[in-house]
Every structure is written in structure tokens, then in C-alpha cells.
PDB file of C-alpha atoms in Angstrom:
ATOM      1  CA  UNK A 222      16.712 -17.541  -5.953  1.00 90.00           C
ATOM      2  CA  UNK A 223      15.439 -17.001  -2.494  1.00 95.00           C
ATOM      3  CA  UNK A 224      11.887 -16.272  -1.563  1.00 97.00           C
ATOM      4  CA  UNK A 225       9.929 -16.289   1.689  1.00 97.00           C
ATOM      5  CA  UNK A 226       7.222 -18.642   0.917  1.00 94.00           C
ATOM      6  CA  UNK A 227       3.539 -18.215   2.184  1.00 94.00           C
ATOM      7  CA  UNK A 228       4.265 -14.516   3.158  1.00 98.00           C
ATOM      8  CA  UNK A 229       0.772 -13.243   4.071  1.00 98.00           C
ATOM      9  CA  UNK A 230       0.735 -10.311   1.458  1.00 97.00           C
ATOM     10  CA  UNK A 231      -2.064  -7.868   1.879  1.00 95.00           C
ATOM     11  CA  UNK A 232      -3.413  -4.982   0.042  1.00 97.00           C
ATOM     12  CA  UNK A 233      -3.617  -1.956   2.956  1.00 97.00           C
ATOM     13  CA  UNK A 234      -4.458   1.397   3.664  1.00 96.00           C
ATOM     14  CA  UNK A 235      -0.958   2.661   4.721  1.00 96.00           C
ATOM     15  CA  UNK A 236       2.400   1.530   3.721  1.00 96.00           C
ATOM     16  CA  UNK A 237       4.073   1.152   7.256  1.00 96.00           C
ATOM     17  CA  UNK A 238       1.165  -0.497   9.069  1.00 97.00           C
ATOM     18  CA  UNK A 239       0.434  -2.753   6.256  1.00 98.00           C
ATOM     19  CA  UNK A 240       3.991  -3.931   6.207  1.00 98.00           C
ATOM     20  CA  UNK A 241       4.051  -4.354   9.959  1.00 98.00           C
ATOM     21  CA  UNK A 242       0.892  -6.227  10.050  1.00 98.00           C
ATOM     22  CA  UNK A 243       2.095  -8.578   7.543  1.00 98.00           C
ATOM     23  CA  UNK A 244       5.051  -9.301   9.522  1.00 98.00           C
ATOM     24  CA  UNK A 245       3.137 -10.111  12.668  1.00 98.00           C
ATOM     25  CA  UNK A 246       1.003 -12.550  10.733  1.00 98.00           C
ATOM     26  CA  UNK A 247       4.081 -14.038   9.445  1.00 98.00           C
ATOM     27  CA  UNK A 248       5.173 -14.758  12.947  1.00 98.00           C
ATOM     28  CA  UNK A 249       1.745 -15.952  13.750  1.00 97.00           C
ATOM     29  CA  UNK A 250       0.303 -13.003  15.506  1.00 97.00           C
ATOM     30  CA  UNK A 251      -3.131 -12.156  13.936  1.00 95.00           C
ATOM     31  CA  UNK A 252      -3.228  -8.383  14.110  1.00 97.00           C
ATOM     32  CA  UNK A 253      -4.979  -6.345  11.671  1.00 97.00           C
ATOM     33  CA  UNK A 254      -3.546  -3.234  10.192  1.00 98.00           C
ATOM     34  CA  UNK A 255      -5.925  -0.966  12.139  1.00 98.00           C
ATOM     35  CA  UNK A 256      -4.711  -2.869  15.421  1.00 98.00           C
ATOM     36  CA  UNK A 257      -1.110  -2.610  14.501  1.00 98.00           C
ATOM     37  CA  UNK A 258      -1.549   1.107  13.744  1.00 98.00           C
ATOM     38  CA  UNK A 259      -2.941   1.613  16.927  1.00 98.00           C
ATOM     39  CA  UNK A 260      -0.415  -0.324  19.230  1.00 98.00           C
ATOM     40  CA  UNK A 261       2.194   1.896  17.146  1.00 98.00           C
ATOM     41  CA  UNK A 262       0.584   5.096  18.551  1.00 98.00           C
ATOM     42  CA  UNK A 263       0.200   6.019  15.020  1.00 98.00           C
ATOM     43  CA  UNK A 264      -1.570   9.304  15.359  1.00 98.00           C
ATOM     44  CA  UNK A 265       0.106  12.634  15.167  1.00 98.00           C
ATOM     45  CA  UNK A 266       0.206  15.933  13.673  1.00 98.00           C
ATOM     46  CA  UNK A 267       3.466  17.228  12.169  1.00 95.00           C
ATOM     47  CA  UNK A 268       4.209  20.574  10.748  1.00 95.00           C
ATOM     48  CA  UNK A 269       7.452  21.647   9.226  1.00 89.00           C
ATOM     49  CA  UNK A 270       7.560  25.330   8.610  1.00 85.00           C
ATOM     50  CA  UNK A 271      11.055  25.607   7.207  1.00 73.00           C
ATOM     51  CA  UNK A 272      12.655  25.023   3.814  1.00 56.00           C
ATOM     52  CA  UNK A 273      12.387  21.207   3.224  1.00 53.00           C
ATOM     53  CA  UNK A 274      13.291  19.569  -0.248  1.00 53.00           C
ATOM     54  CA  UNK A 275      10.947  21.042  -2.690  1.00 58.00           C
ATOM     55  CA  UNK A 276       8.530  22.267  -0.047  1.00 68.00           C
ATOM     56  CA  UNK A 277       8.712  25.209   2.220  1.00 82.00           C
ATOM     57  CA  UNK A 278       5.918  23.819   4.454  1.00 89.00           C
ATOM     58  CA  UNK A 279       4.932  20.181   5.026  1.00 88.00           C
ATOM     59  CA  UNK A 280       2.080  18.563   6.956  1.00 93.00           C
ATOM     60  CA  UNK A 281       1.795  14.938   8.119  1.00 93.00           C
ATOM     61  CA  UNK A 282      -0.772  13.381  10.349  1.00 97.00           C
ATOM     62  CA  UNK A 283       0.842  10.220  11.600  1.00 96.00           C
ATOM     63  CA  UNK A 284       3.736   9.218  13.936  1.00 96.00           C
ATOM     64  CA  UNK A 285       6.856   9.758  11.836  1.00 93.00           C
ATOM     65  CA  UNK A 286       8.569   7.141  13.785  1.00 94.00           C
ATOM     66  CA  UNK A 287       5.717   4.484  14.223  1.00 95.00           C
ATOM     67  CA  UNK A 288       7.948   1.424  13.317  1.00 95.00           C
ATOM     68  CA  UNK A 289      10.038   2.345  16.282  1.00 95.00           C
ATOM     69  CA  UNK A 290       7.371   3.101  18.581  1.00 97.00           C
ATOM     70  CA  UNK A 291       5.595  -0.089  17.771  1.00 97.00           C
ATOM     71  CA  UNK A 292       8.338  -2.197  19.129  1.00 97.00           C
ATOM     72  CA  UNK A 293       9.027   0.154  21.918  1.00 96.00           C
ATOM     73  CA  UNK A 294       5.260  -0.328  23.007  1.00 96.00           C
ATOM     74  CA  UNK A 295       5.846  -4.072  22.811  1.00 95.00           C
ATOM     75  CA  UNK A 296       9.031  -4.007  24.875  1.00 93.00           C
ATOM     76  CA  UNK A 297      10.982  -5.200  21.896  1.00 94.00           C
ATOM     77  CA  UNK A 298      14.132  -3.865  20.047  1.00 93.00           C
ATOM     78  CA  UNK A 299      13.871  -2.283  16.711  1.00 95.00           C
ATOM     79  CA  UNK A 300      16.652  -0.046  14.836  1.00 93.00           C
ATOM     80  CA  UNK A 301      16.645   1.460  11.566  1.00 95.00           C
ATOM     81  CA  UNK A 302      20.120   0.855   9.698  1.00 94.00           C
ATOM     82  CA  UNK A 303      21.343   3.455   7.371  1.00 93.00           C
ATOM     83  CA  UNK A 304      24.410   5.062   5.842  1.00 91.00           C
ATOM     84  CA  UNK A 305      26.263   6.243   2.693  1.00 90.00           C
ATOM     85  CA  UNK A 306      27.176   2.614   1.742  1.00 88.00           C
ATOM     86  CA  UNK A 307      24.577   0.018   1.227  1.00 91.00           C
ATOM     87  CA  UNK A 308      25.264  -3.564   2.623  1.00 92.00           C
ATOM     88  CA  UNK A 309      23.497  -5.754   0.074  1.00 95.00           C
ATOM     89  CA  UNK A 310      25.286  -8.737   1.507  1.00 95.00           C
ATOM     90  CA  UNK A 311      23.916  -8.371   5.046  1.00 96.00           C
ATOM     91  CA  UNK A 312      20.431  -7.935   3.606  1.00 97.00           C
ATOM     92  CA  UNK A 313      20.778 -11.087   1.679  1.00 97.00           C
ATOM     93  CA  UNK A 314      22.021 -12.900   4.777  1.00 97.00           C
ATOM     94  CA  UNK A 315      18.650 -12.029   6.462  1.00 98.00           C
ATOM     95  CA  UNK A 316      16.560 -13.080   3.308  1.00 98.00           C
ATOM     96  CA  UNK A 317      18.412 -16.233   3.178  1.00 97.00           C
ATOM     97  CA  UNK A 318      17.383 -16.977   6.967  1.00 97.00           C
ATOM     98  CA  UNK A 319      13.620 -16.374   5.682  1.00 98.00           C
ATOM     99  CA  UNK A 320      13.736 -12.998   7.660  1.00 98.00           C
ATOM    100  CA  UNK A 321      11.639 -10.190   6.161  1.00 98.00           C
ATOM    101  CA  UNK A 322      13.443  -6.849   5.667  1.00 98.00           C
ATOM    102  CA  UNK A 323      11.795  -3.450   5.761  1.00 98.00           C
ATOM    103  CA  UNK A 324      12.844  -0.392   3.605  1.00 97.00           C
ATOM    104  CA  UNK A 325      12.134   3.210   3.373  1.00 95.00           C
ATOM    105  CA  UNK A 326      11.895   4.045  -0.406  1.00 95.00           C
ATOM    106  CA  UNK A 327      11.157   6.703  -2.938  1.00 92.00           C
ATOM    107  CA  UNK A 328       8.338   5.141  -4.952  1.00 91.00           C
ATOM    108  CA  UNK A 329       9.397   7.438  -8.011  1.00 91.00           C
ATOM    109  CA  UNK A 330      12.175   4.991  -8.831  1.00 92.00           C
ATOM    110  CA  UNK A 331      10.160   1.709  -8.286  1.00 93.00           C
ATOM    111  CA  UNK A 332       9.073   0.075 -11.530  1.00 89.00           C
ATOM    112  CA  UNK A 333       5.557  -1.264 -10.121  1.00 91.00           C
ATOM    113  CA  UNK A 334       4.559   2.485  -9.093  1.00 88.00           C
ATOM    114  CA  UNK A 335       3.121   4.881 -11.647  1.00 79.00           C
ATOM    115  CA  UNK A 336       4.331   8.104 -10.042  1.00 74.00           C
ATOM    116  CA  UNK A 337       5.780  11.109 -11.788  1.00 68.00           C
ATOM    117  CA  UNK A 338       7.500  13.175  -8.989  1.00 67.00           C
ATOM    118  CA  UNK A 339       9.856  12.282  -6.134  1.00 66.00           C
ATOM    119  CA  UNK A 340       7.904  11.556  -2.920  1.00 70.00           C
ATOM    120  CA  UNK A 341       7.877  14.136   0.006  1.00 70.00           C
ATOM    121  CA  UNK A 342       8.492  11.304   2.530  1.00 77.00           C
ATOM    122  CA  UNK A 343       9.831   7.681   2.625  1.00 85.00           C
ATOM    123  CA  UNK A 344       7.520   4.813   1.678  1.00 92.00           C
ATOM    124  CA  UNK A 345       7.811   1.634   3.741  1.00 95.00           C
ATOM    125  CA  UNK A 346       7.673  -1.830   2.093  1.00 97.00           C
ATOM    126  CA  UNK A 347       9.041  -5.240   2.892  1.00 98.00           C
ATOM    127  CA  UNK A 348      11.583  -7.180   0.701  1.00 98.00           C
ATOM    128  CA  UNK A 349      10.883 -10.885   0.815  1.00 98.00           C
ATOM    129  CA  UNK A 350      13.344 -12.199  -1.570  1.00 98.00           C
ATOM    130  CA  UNK A 351      15.836 -11.788  -4.429  1.00 97.00           C
ATOM    131  CA  UNK A 352      17.224 -13.543  -7.804  1.00 97.00           C
ATOM    132  CA  UNK A 353      20.695 -12.302  -8.287  1.00 95.00           C
ATOM    133  CA  UNK A 354      20.574 -14.509 -11.594  1.00 96.00           C
ATOM    134  CA  UNK A 355      17.614 -12.147 -12.871  1.00 96.00           C
ATOM    135  CA  UNK A 356      18.894  -9.203 -11.049  1.00 96.00           C
ATOM    136  CA  UNK A 357      15.618  -8.536  -9.173  1.00 97.00           C
ATOM    137  CA  UNK A 358      14.131  -8.251  -5.529  1.00 98.00           C
ATOM    138  CA  UNK A 359      10.586  -9.646  -4.537  1.00 98.00           C
ATOM    139  CA  UNK A 360       8.692  -7.177  -2.807  1.00 98.00           C
ATOM    140  CA  UNK A 361       5.298  -6.852  -0.725  1.00 98.00           C
ATOM    141  CA  UNK A 362       3.785  -3.422  -0.981  1.00 97.00           C
ATOM    142  CA  UNK A 363       0.574  -2.257   0.542  1.00 96.00           C
ATOM    143  CA  UNK A 364      -0.770  -1.216  -2.881  1.00 95.00           C
ATOM    144  CA  UNK A 365      -1.773  -4.684  -3.825  1.00 96.00           C
ATOM    145  CA  UNK A 366      -1.968  -8.240  -2.684  1.00 95.00           C
ATOM    146  CA  UNK A 367       0.694  -9.541  -4.939  1.00 96.00           C
ATOM    147  CA  UNK A 368       4.497 -10.002  -5.015  1.00 97.00           C
ATOM    148  CA  UNK A 369       6.012  -7.203  -6.987  1.00 97.00           C
ATOM    149  CA  UNK A 370       9.503  -7.390  -8.690  1.00 96.00           C
ATOM    150  CA  UNK A 371      11.906  -4.429  -9.204  1.00 96.00           C
ATOM    151  CA  UNK A 372      15.413  -4.538 -10.635  1.00 95.00           C
ATOM    152  CA  UNK A 373      18.245  -3.985  -8.190  1.00 95.00           C
ATOM    153  CA  UNK A 374      19.538  -0.550 -10.170  1.00 95.00           C
ATOM    154  CA  UNK A 375      15.862   0.986  -9.743  1.00 95.00           C
ATOM    155  CA  UNK A 376      15.610  -0.381  -6.081  1.00 96.00           C
ATOM    156  CA  UNK A 377      19.141   0.946  -5.079  1.00 95.00           C
ATOM    157  CA  UNK A 378      17.982   4.332  -6.584  1.00 94.00           C
ATOM    158  CA  UNK A 379      14.778   4.521  -4.509  1.00 94.00           C
ATOM    159  CA  UNK A 380      16.662   4.045  -1.080  1.00 94.00           C
ATOM    160  CA  UNK A 381      19.406   6.301  -2.010  1.00 92.00           C
ATOM    161  CA  UNK A 382      17.514   9.528  -1.338  1.00 83.00           C
ATOM    162  CA  UNK A 383      17.019  11.476   1.904  1.00 81.00           C
ATOM    163  CA  UNK A 384      13.618  11.667   2.938  1.00 74.00           C
ATOM    164  CA  UNK A 385      11.565  12.835   5.986  1.00 73.00           C
ATOM    165  CA  UNK A 386      11.647  11.951   9.082  1.00 75.00           C
ATOM    166  CA  UNK A 387      15.303  10.663   9.064  1.00 74.00           C
ATOM    167  CA  UNK A 388      17.098  12.429   6.137  1.00 80.00           C
ATOM    168  CA  UNK A 389      19.400   9.579   5.796  1.00 89.00           C
ATOM    169  CA  UNK A 390      20.428   6.986   3.068  1.00 92.00           C
ATOM    170  CA  UNK A 391      19.704   3.540   2.605  1.00 95.00           C
ATOM    171  CA  UNK A 392      17.280   3.043   5.427  1.00 95.00           C
ATOM    172  CA  UNK A 393      16.362  -0.786   6.007  1.00 97.00           C
ATOM    173  CA  UNK A 394      15.842  -3.057   8.943  1.00 97.00           C
ATOM    174  CA  UNK A 395      15.459  -6.818   9.117  1.00 98.00           C
ATOM    175  CA  UNK A 396      12.677  -7.929  11.546  1.00 98.00           C
ATOM    176  CA  UNK A 397      13.694 -11.412  12.893  1.00 97.00           C
ATOM    177  CA  UNK A 398      11.329 -13.703  14.856  1.00 97.00           C
ATOM    178  CA  UNK A 399      10.078 -12.197  17.916  1.00 96.00           C
ATOM    179  CA  UNK A 400       7.654 -13.031  20.841  1.00 96.00           C
ATOM    180  CA  UNK A 401       5.061 -10.997  22.675  1.00 95.00           C
ATOM    181  CA  UNK A 402       4.847 -11.877  26.297  1.00 92.00           C
ATOM    182  CA  UNK A 403       2.181  -9.214  27.375  1.00 95.00           C
ATOM    183  CA  UNK A 404      -1.625  -9.550  27.152  1.00 96.00           C
ATOM    184  CA  UNK A 405      -3.074  -7.441  24.235  1.00 95.00           C
ATOM    185  CA  UNK A 406      -5.162  -5.358  26.727  1.00 95.00           C
ATOM    186  CA  UNK A 407      -2.061  -4.193  28.456  1.00 96.00           C
ATOM    187  CA  UNK A 408      -0.300  -3.344  25.141  1.00 97.00           C
ATOM    188  CA  UNK A 409      -3.274  -1.575  23.727  1.00 97.00           C
ATOM    189  CA  UNK A 410      -3.702   0.704  26.794  1.00 96.00           C
ATOM    190  CA  UNK A 411      -0.009   1.372  26.889  1.00 96.00           C
ATOM    191  CA  UNK A 412      -0.137   2.526  23.174  1.00 98.00           C
ATOM    192  CA  UNK A 413      -3.200   4.631  23.618  1.00 98.00           C
ATOM    193  CA  UNK A 414      -1.702   6.424  26.840  1.00 97.00           C
ATOM    194  CA  UNK A 415       1.746   6.883  24.942  1.00 97.00           C
ATOM    195  CA  UNK A 416      -0.151   8.308  22.008  1.00 98.00           C
ATOM    196  CA  UNK A 417      -2.198  10.763  24.197  1.00 98.00           C
ATOM    197  CA  UNK A 418       0.960  11.980  25.895  1.00 97.00           C
ATOM    198  CA  UNK A 419       2.847  12.497  22.737  1.00 97.00           C
ATOM    199  CA  UNK A 420      -0.109  14.472  21.176  1.00 98.00           C
ATOM    200  CA  UNK A 421      -0.578  16.700  24.421  1.00 97.00           C
ATOM    201  CA  UNK A 422       2.796  17.119  25.798  1.00 94.00           C
ATOM    202  CA  UNK A 423       4.983  17.146  22.662  1.00 88.00           C
ATOM    203  CA  UNK A 424       8.345  18.446  23.318  1.00 80.00           C
ATOM    204  CA  UNK A 425       8.692  19.833  19.684  1.00 82.00           C
ATOM    205  CA  UNK A 426       6.513  22.693  18.372  1.00 83.00           C
ATOM    206  CA  UNK A 427       6.469  20.817  15.120  1.00 92.00           C
ATOM    207  CA  UNK A 428       4.398  17.830  16.470  1.00 96.00           C
ATOM    208  CA  UNK A 429       1.186  17.176  18.313  1.00 97.00           C
ATOM    209  CA  UNK A 430      -1.321  19.590  19.214  1.00 97.00           C
ATOM    210  CA  UNK A 431       0.924  22.440  19.524  1.00 97.00           C
ATOM    211  CA  UNK A 432       1.732  21.965  15.831  1.00 97.00           C
ATOM    212  CA  UNK A 433      -1.943  22.033  15.181  1.00 98.00           C
ATOM    213  CA  UNK A 434      -2.103  25.433  17.014  1.00 97.00           C
ATOM    214  CA  UNK A 435       0.874  26.822  15.046  1.00 96.00           C
ATOM    215  CA  UNK A 436      -0.351  25.929  11.701  1.00 97.00           C
ATOM    216  CA  UNK A 437      -3.723  27.497  12.645  1.00 97.00           C
ATOM    217  CA  UNK A 438      -1.867  30.696  13.205  1.00 97.00           C
ATOM    218  CA  UNK A 439       0.461  30.509  10.516  1.00 96.00           C
ATOM    219  CA  UNK A 440      -1.779  29.444   7.515  1.00 96.00           C
ATOM    220  CA  UNK A 441      -3.570  32.768   7.360  1.00 95.00           C
ATOM    221  CA  UNK A 442      -0.375  34.229   6.042  1.00 94.00           C
ATOM    222  CA  UNK A 443       0.462  31.412   3.655  1.00 94.00           C
ATOM    223  CA  UNK A 444      -0.651  33.668   0.818  1.00 91.00           C
ATOM    224  CA  UNK A 445       2.679  35.579   1.084  1.00 90.00           C
ATOM    225  CA  UNK A 446       4.590  32.391   0.040  1.00 89.00           C
ATOM    226  CA  UNK A 447       5.268  32.248  -3.685  1.00 84.00           C
ATOM    227  CA  UNK A 448       3.621  28.779  -4.079  1.00 86.00           C
ATOM    228  CA  UNK A 449       1.040  28.774  -1.228  1.00 90.00           C
ATOM    229  CA  UNK A 450      -1.781  27.146  -3.516  1.00 91.00           C
ATOM    230  CA  UNK A 451       0.414  24.212  -4.123  1.00 89.00           C
ATOM    231  CA  UNK A 452       1.259  23.916  -0.508  1.00 91.00           C
ATOM    232  CA  UNK A 453      -2.356  23.960   0.418  1.00 93.00           C
ATOM    233  CA  UNK A 454      -2.988  21.015  -2.388  1.00 91.00           C
ATOM    234  CA  UNK A 455      -0.308  19.135  -0.693  1.00 90.00           C
ATOM    235  CA  UNK A 456      -1.826  19.309   2.547  1.00 94.00           C
ATOM    236  CA  UNK A 457      -5.013  17.728   0.950  1.00 94.00           C
ATOM    237  CA  UNK A 458      -3.022  14.995  -0.556  1.00 92.00           C
ATOM    238  CA  UNK A 459      -1.165  14.427   2.548  1.00 93.00           C
ATOM    239  CA  UNK A 460      -4.445  14.017   4.596  1.00 96.00           C
ATOM    240  CA  UNK A 461      -6.482  12.246   2.096  1.00 95.00           C
ATOM    241  CA  UNK A 462      -4.627  10.787  -0.772  1.00 88.00           C
ATOM    242  CA  UNK A 463      -1.339   9.426   0.195  1.00 84.00           C
ATOM    243  CA  UNK A 464      -2.156   6.149   2.003  1.00 88.00           C
ATOM    244  CA  UNK A 465      -3.832   7.615   5.145  1.00 94.00           C
ATOM    245  CA  UNK A 466      -7.145   5.663   4.903  1.00 94.00           C
ATOM    246  CA  UNK A 467      -8.905   9.219   4.818  1.00 95.00           C
ATOM    247  CA  UNK A 468      -9.134  12.059   7.210  1.00 97.00           C
ATOM    248  CA  UNK A 469      -5.234  12.064   8.197  1.00 97.00           C
ATOM    249  CA  UNK A 470      -5.257   8.460   9.473  1.00 98.00           C
ATOM    250  CA  UNK A 471      -8.204   9.203  11.972  1.00 98.00           C
ATOM    251  CA  UNK A 472     -10.387   6.790  10.270  1.00 98.00           C
ATOM    252  CA  UNK A 473      -7.784   4.040  10.554  1.00 98.00           C
ATOM    253  CA  UNK A 474      -7.386   4.914  14.008  1.00 98.00           C
ATOM    254  CA  UNK A 475     -11.184   4.857  14.449  1.00 98.00           C
ATOM    255  CA  UNK A 476     -11.044   1.317  13.173  1.00 98.00           C
ATOM    256  CA  UNK A 477      -8.611   0.559  15.732  1.00 98.00           C
ATOM    257  CA  UNK A 478     -10.870   1.585  18.446  1.00 98.00           C
ATOM    258  CA  UNK A 479     -13.822  -0.450  17.304  1.00 97.00           C
ATOM    259  CA  UNK A 480     -11.527  -3.461  17.405  1.00 98.00           C
ATOM    260  CA  UNK A 481      -9.978  -2.497  20.695  1.00 97.00           C
ATOM    261  CA  UNK A 482     -13.588  -2.227  22.105  1.00 97.00           C
ATOM    262  CA  UNK A 483     -13.679  -6.150  21.763  1.00 95.00           C
ATOM    263  CA  UNK A 484     -10.936  -6.592  24.404  1.00 94.00           C
ATOM    264  CA  UNK A 485     -11.458  -3.440  26.164  1.00 95.00           C
ATOM    265  CA  UNK A 486     -15.028  -3.095  27.373  1.00 93.00           C
ATOM    266  CA  UNK A 487     -14.543   0.088  29.301  1.00 93.00           C
ATOM    267  CA  UNK A 488     -14.153   1.873  26.015  1.00 95.00           C
ATOM    268  CA  UNK A 489     -17.885   1.600  25.461  1.00 94.00           C
ATOM    269  CA  UNK A 490     -18.307   3.581  28.738  1.00 94.00           C
ATOM    270  CA  UNK A 491     -16.524   6.639  27.301  1.00 96.00           C
ATOM    271  CA  UNK A 492     -17.095   8.931  24.608  1.00 97.00           C
ATOM    272  CA  UNK A 493     -14.076   8.095  22.735  1.00 98.00           C
ATOM    273  CA  UNK A 494     -15.879   6.484  19.845  1.00 97.00           C
ATOM    274  CA  UNK A 495     -18.086   9.196  19.281  1.00 98.00           C
ATOM    275  CA  UNK A 496     -15.303  11.901  19.629  1.00 98.00           C
ATOM    276  CA  UNK A 497     -12.876  10.100  16.989  1.00 98.00           C
ATOM    277  CA  UNK A 498     -15.830  10.238  14.528  1.00 98.00           C
ATOM    278  CA  UNK A 499     -16.309  13.975  15.029  1.00 98.00           C
ATOM    279  CA  UNK A 500     -12.598  14.384  14.695  1.00 98.00           C
ATOM    280  CA  UNK A 501     -12.495  12.370  11.454  1.00 98.00           C
ATOM    281  CA  UNK A 502     -15.224  14.578  10.075  1.00 98.00           C
ATOM    282  CA  UNK A 503     -13.403  17.703  10.921  1.00 98.00           C
ATOM    283  CA  UNK A 504     -10.171  16.517   9.171  1.00 98.00           C
ATOM    284  CA  UNK A 505     -12.217  15.509   6.196  1.00 97.00           C
ATOM    285  CA  UNK A 506     -13.484  19.134   6.241  1.00 97.00           C
ATOM    286  CA  UNK A 507      -9.959  20.575   6.574  1.00 97.00           C
ATOM    287  CA  UNK A 508      -8.796  18.593   3.749  1.00 96.00           C
ATOM    288  CA  UNK A 509     -11.593  19.793   1.473  1.00 95.00           C
ATOM    289  CA  UNK A 510     -10.953  23.574   2.278  1.00 95.00           C
ATOM    290  CA  UNK A 511      -7.260  22.940   1.628  1.00 95.00           C
ATOM    291  CA  UNK A 512      -8.155  21.316  -1.782  1.00 93.00           C
ATOM    292  CA  UNK A 513     -10.458  24.494  -2.561  1.00 93.00           C
ATOM    293  CA  UNK A 514      -7.499  26.958  -1.334  1.00 91.00           C
ATOM    294  CA  UNK A 515      -5.536  25.360  -3.855  1.00 76.00           C
ATOM    295  CA  UNK A 516      -7.783  25.938  -6.668  1.00 75.00           C
ATOM    296  CA  UNK A 517      -9.534  29.057  -5.772  1.00 71.00           C
ATOM    297  CA  UNK A 518      -8.613  32.094  -3.605  1.00 75.00           C
ATOM    298  CA  UNK A 519      -6.780  32.957  -0.546  1.00 82.00           C
ATOM    299  CA  UNK A 520      -9.992  34.053   1.547  1.00 87.00           C
ATOM    300  CA  UNK A 521     -10.308  30.263   2.295  1.00 94.00           C
ATOM    301  CA  UNK A 522      -7.096  30.432   4.441  1.00 96.00           C
ATOM    302  CA  UNK A 523      -9.126  32.067   7.122  1.00 95.00           C
ATOM    303  CA  UNK A 524     -11.689  29.217   7.211  1.00 96.00           C
ATOM    304  CA  UNK A 525      -8.878  26.725   7.292  1.00 97.00           C
ATOM    305  CA  UNK A 526      -7.288  28.310  10.281  1.00 98.00           C
ATOM    306  CA  UNK A 527     -10.685  28.190  12.105  1.00 98.00           C
ATOM    307  CA  UNK A 528     -10.862  24.527  11.507  1.00 98.00           C
ATOM    308  CA  UNK A 529      -7.547  24.010  12.689  1.00 98.00           C
ATOM    309  CA  UNK A 530      -8.516  25.737  16.096  1.00 98.00           C
ATOM    310  CA  UNK A 531     -11.588  23.661  16.191  1.00 98.00           C
ATOM    311  CA  UNK A 532      -9.334  20.568  15.797  1.00 98.00           C
ATOM    312  CA  UNK A 533      -7.032  21.765  18.573  1.00 98.00           C
ATOM    313  CA  UNK A 534      -9.836  21.672  20.826  1.00 98.00           C
ATOM    314  CA  UNK A 535     -11.246  18.344  19.711  1.00 98.00           C
ATOM    315  CA  UNK A 536      -8.005  16.563  19.733  1.00 98.00           C
ATOM    316  CA  UNK A 537      -7.161  17.817  23.310  1.00 98.00           C
ATOM    317  CA  UNK A 538     -10.460  16.782  24.537  1.00 98.00           C
ATOM    318  CA  UNK A 539     -10.095  13.386  22.924  1.00 98.00           C
ATOM    319  CA  UNK A 540      -6.724  12.497  24.223  1.00 98.00           C
ATOM    320  CA  UNK A 541      -7.240  14.154  27.589  1.00 97.00           C
ATOM    321  CA  UNK A 542     -10.170  11.736  28.058  1.00 97.00           C
ATOM    322  CA  UNK A 543      -7.871   8.704  27.337  1.00 97.00           C
ATOM    323  CA  UNK A 544      -5.489   9.829  30.101  1.00 95.00           C
ATOM    324  CA  UNK A 545      -8.356  10.687  32.485  1.00 94.00           C
ATOM    325  CA  UNK A 546      -9.913   7.325  31.874  1.00 90.00           C
ATOM    326  CA  UNK A 547      -6.551   5.528  32.456  1.00 83.00           C
ATOM    327  CA  UNK A 548      -6.144   7.654  35.635  1.00 83.00           C
ATOM    328  CA  UNK A 549      -9.654   6.580  37.058  1.00 81.00           C
ATOM    329  CA  UNK A 550      -8.719   2.893  36.519  1.00 75.00           C
ATOM    330  CA  UNK A 551      -5.258   3.456  38.371  1.00 69.00           C
ATOM    331  CA  UNK A 552      -3.148   2.597  35.322  1.00 53.00           C
TER     332      UNK A 552
END
């Protein structure tokens, strides 16, 4: 049996930010889940309007590649490994060296989850050990602050599914020891500016503020889709229920900004904390309307569209202030 001892397992809000925060604390960097989410440039708005798995429309509210973005913002390397063949021996070599290993999984196949349908996107967790004699893996997962076990067969099924955003099989990555050489103030500001730039100047119509605008136009006609009520319910779930912390991750980013205020006093001279509160409330209003649309009638689609256009304005104003504040300080 091999197990990383004294691993800082924590129950968290979101799978990826919890796993990453645990890894940082394992390497003696005491960063909270909210702080990790923030320096991952974690916010986004993703709208897929083409056939995808069992859904013809999908909405997500976080950066789909936040694990990569986190290490990029830190000036460090990170790369997911994937392929049709899963290299268990390489994973085992990392665990033998006490190196935690991240995986993207489908919780439907994990024994410690109680879900009845395949997930729409990958779920991040950390493997921290194994026992080949018992045929089990030891896992840290954001859903609770304890070690979970899963048999090899079930776990291998959970990673052998193509999920957004990568559509690859067997996605995993070890996270060996790293050092952070820059001050936290520099890292936080860089991450905020990168997040602002990605939201405002997205190169894809499926991401950022342009995606909010696109959904605002499209959703008025969702009732022409055969399963439009289910799609609306899925938007509600995506924003409120599936490990977001509420309001499409905006409450988690709100926590990040309050923590960042302790090291970036200039944040108190801006309107950003007030604006993110208003944005969080608007996402909550959006999710409620989507829930109602999934249970009532199509007239609510017009209300949802209006809220999305309101959010387009609010998000543009929020991220523009981050950029303008940075420019005033000559960053």
C-alpha cells in the first residue's frame, strides 16, 4: 500500500479549486480555495450552442482550463496527459514519490458518489495513494474532508469518457513540488487582469462577455428546441448546484476579492467589491428564472434574455474597472 500521509484534505465548494488548494497547502503554500480560484483567473461564461453529448445547449460559468491558467499565472508548467491507453505504471511511480495526481473523472462511475446520470463535464479530484493488493485507489475529493476509496475498475471507467472541455480519454496530471518566486500581490493582480482580458476580449463567441450576449439573443427562441425546459433546468443546475458556490462561481470570486483586499489595499478605493455583489445577485436571479422556465412556460425566456443583457453590462463594467485601475497604477 502507498498513501501520501498528512495530506491536507478539505471539504470545499468547487472540485478543481479545492483540489488545487490542497496541493498548494501540501507544498506549504497556505492559499485558500477562494484565493486559488482567483489566481486561476477562474471566472468565465461559456455557452455551447451545438450538439454536445446529450445536450444541444450547455452553459458554464468558470474558466474551463483553470488548472492550466493557474500555473501559467504563476509562471509554472502544467500539462494534462491523456490518450486512449492509460499508463497506470506512470501514475504509480508518481504516487510512490509522494506526488499527488489530478484526474478528470465522471462521478457517475465513482463508488462514493450517489449520482444517477453521466456528468456533462469532467470532475476534478486528486489521487493520493493506492493498494494493489486490495485493488483500490485512495482519493481526496471536494465533497468531504476524508479519504475516499474506489476500486480500480470503477475508477478506470470514470476516466474513460470524453467530457468538456477537452473531449479526451484518461486525463490526468501529476503535480510535483514547485516554488513560487513572486510576491502574492503581483500574482493576484496579474490573474485579475488576465481574467478581465479573457472576459472582455475573448477570441471565441462561446466564451466571455460575448457569450453572455449570444445567449441573451438565442434564449428567446429556445422554446423551438425539443427539450428546451430541460435545457433551462440544466442552466440552473450549472449555476447553482454543481459545485459553483452559488451564482455561477461569482460568490467564490467575491470571497477571493475580500481576501485580496488584505494584500491589495487599493481594492478598497474601487467599486469592485460592490459590483461583484450586484453581479452575484443578478446571477442568482438568472438561475431562479431558469429554474422556473424548466417548470412553467416559455414566457419566462424573455425575462431570462433581459437578465442576460443586464449581466452583459454589469460584467463589462466590472472587468473594465479592473483594467482601468491597473492602467492608472501603471501596471
